[in-house]
Amino acid sequence: MFRLSVANIARSAGASTRNYATLREIEMRLKSIKNIEKITNTMKIVASTRLNKAQRAMATSRVYHEGDQEVFTTAETKAPEDAEKTLLVVVSSDKGLCGSIHSQIAKSARLRLKDLPNADVVTIGDKTKVQLLRTHPNNVKLSFNGIGKEAPTFYEAALIADEIKKLGDYQKIEVLYNKFVSGVSFLPSEFSVFSTDAIKASEKLSTFEVDEDAEIPATLSEYGLANSILSALADGYASEISARRNAMDNASKNAGDMINKYSILYNRTRQAVITNELVDIITGASSLD
């Protein structure tokens, strides 16, 4: 009987050790989740602070873009329907942790490439570049990175436009970007950039006083491309900041739910360990009697 009691005590001690290990694992996991919650809360606060600045930059760029489009609307400028060379400029950024904003614009670009399989692609941002290189590596001709760290400026957009112009003349250029709709939503959108030939062929270009020797159509085309890129970058930047704020808010809520669950599990496991120890002590004392 004494040997049996010793064996029972040994088994109880082994089970208690396993419970202690499990309790320690739960405690470590609980601490790691709390640290993650602190990080996501901080990122949410930072994104909320930067969103106001991003919205101001977006509003300013939209004013210039709308003025630019008003000129082409008045001149009745139209993009050619059957263009031999088409360029798609896909605008995103390099940063992640912002939900599905990059995958949505990449999906929109892939759908557009189904209609224009021979179109060239220029990517702005590494996230979209990586996704498009998996499916359309031969279409990607040029890419830019280091974009999206701060609110975009016209200087950055002009530099990108200059590099795109070095690829050659395109009869049709489309800019794909994430349009900022509200603080909780965005919409993959696009707009056209008119080439020099399309501006020259405008029916009502004579409405404006254009000096033929000043190459006004070429200048308007280059400025329109830079202005469109700036507007797309500003909208995409605001959409990304908003999406990151929402993603970090959801992550913080999920972390809070996990903390509550693991806290309950930790307390129950701790109580079970204490109960098992009391049972072992009582069982050992009674067996010795």
PDB file of N, CA and C in Angstrom, residues 78-83 171-172 194-195 198:
ATOM      1  N   LYS A  78      -9.806  64.225 -76.203  1.00  0.00           N
ATOM      2  CA  LYS A  78     -10.226  62.824 -76.059  1.00  0.00           C
ATOM      3  C   LYS A  78      -9.038  61.906 -76.276  1.00  0.00           C
ATOM      4  N   ALA A  79      -8.998  60.831 -75.502  1.00  0.00           N
ATOM      5  CA  ALA A  79      -7.951  59.838 -75.667  1.00  0.00           C
ATOM      6  C   ALA A  79      -8.298  58.935 -76.845  1.00  0.00           C
ATOM      7  N   PRO A  80      -7.316  58.521 -77.618  1.00  0.00           N
ATOM      8  CA  PRO A  80      -7.600  57.635 -78.757  1.00  0.00           C
ATOM      9  C   PRO A  80      -8.117  56.273 -78.288  1.00  0.00           C
ATOM     10  N   GLU A  81      -9.084  55.749 -79.018  1.00  0.00           N
ATOM     11  CA  GLU A  81      -9.684  54.469 -78.624  1.00  0.00           C
ATOM     12  C   GLU A  81      -8.758  53.300 -78.962  1.00  0.00           C
ATOM     13  N   ASP A  82      -8.187  53.315 -80.152  1.00  0.00           N
ATOM     14  CA  ASP A  82      -7.309  52.219 -80.587  1.00  0.00           C
ATOM     15  C   ASP A  82      -5.861  52.703 -80.565  1.00  0.00           C
ATOM     16  N   ALA A  83      -5.298  52.740 -79.370  1.00  0.00           N
ATOM     17  CA  ALA A  83      -3.916  53.202 -79.215  1.00  0.00           C
ATOM     18  C   ALA A  83      -2.947  52.046 -79.402  1.00  0.00           C
ATOM     19  N   GLN A 171       0.489  56.707 -76.793  1.00  0.00           N
ATOM     20  CA  GLN A 171      -0.750  57.338 -77.237  1.00  0.00           C
ATOM     21  C   GLN A 171      -1.796  57.416 -76.129  1.00  0.00           C
ATOM     22  N   LYS A 172      -1.684  56.502 -75.157  1.00  0.00           N
ATOM     23  CA  LYS A 172      -2.678  56.453 -74.080  1.00  0.00           C
ATOM     24  C   LYS A 172      -1.987  56.111 -72.770  1.00  0.00           C
ATOM     25  N   PHE A 194      -3.570  62.690 -71.148  1.00  0.00           N
ATOM     26  CA  PHE A 194      -3.603  62.894 -72.597  1.00  0.00           C
ATOM     27  C   PHE A 194      -2.201  63.102 -73.156  1.00  0.00           C
ATOM     28  N   SER A 195      -1.964  62.508 -74.302  1.00  0.00           N
ATOM     29  CA  SER A 195      -0.675  62.649 -74.969  1.00  0.00           C
ATOM     30  C   SER A 195      -0.623  63.965 -75.740  1.00  0.00           C
ATOM     31  N   ALA A 198      -2.938  63.882 -78.753  1.00  0.00           N
ATOM     32  CA  ALA A 198      -4.353  64.008 -78.388  1.00  0.00           C
ATOM     33  C   ALA A 198      -4.710  65.463 -78.081  1.00  0.00           C
TER      34      ALA A 198
END
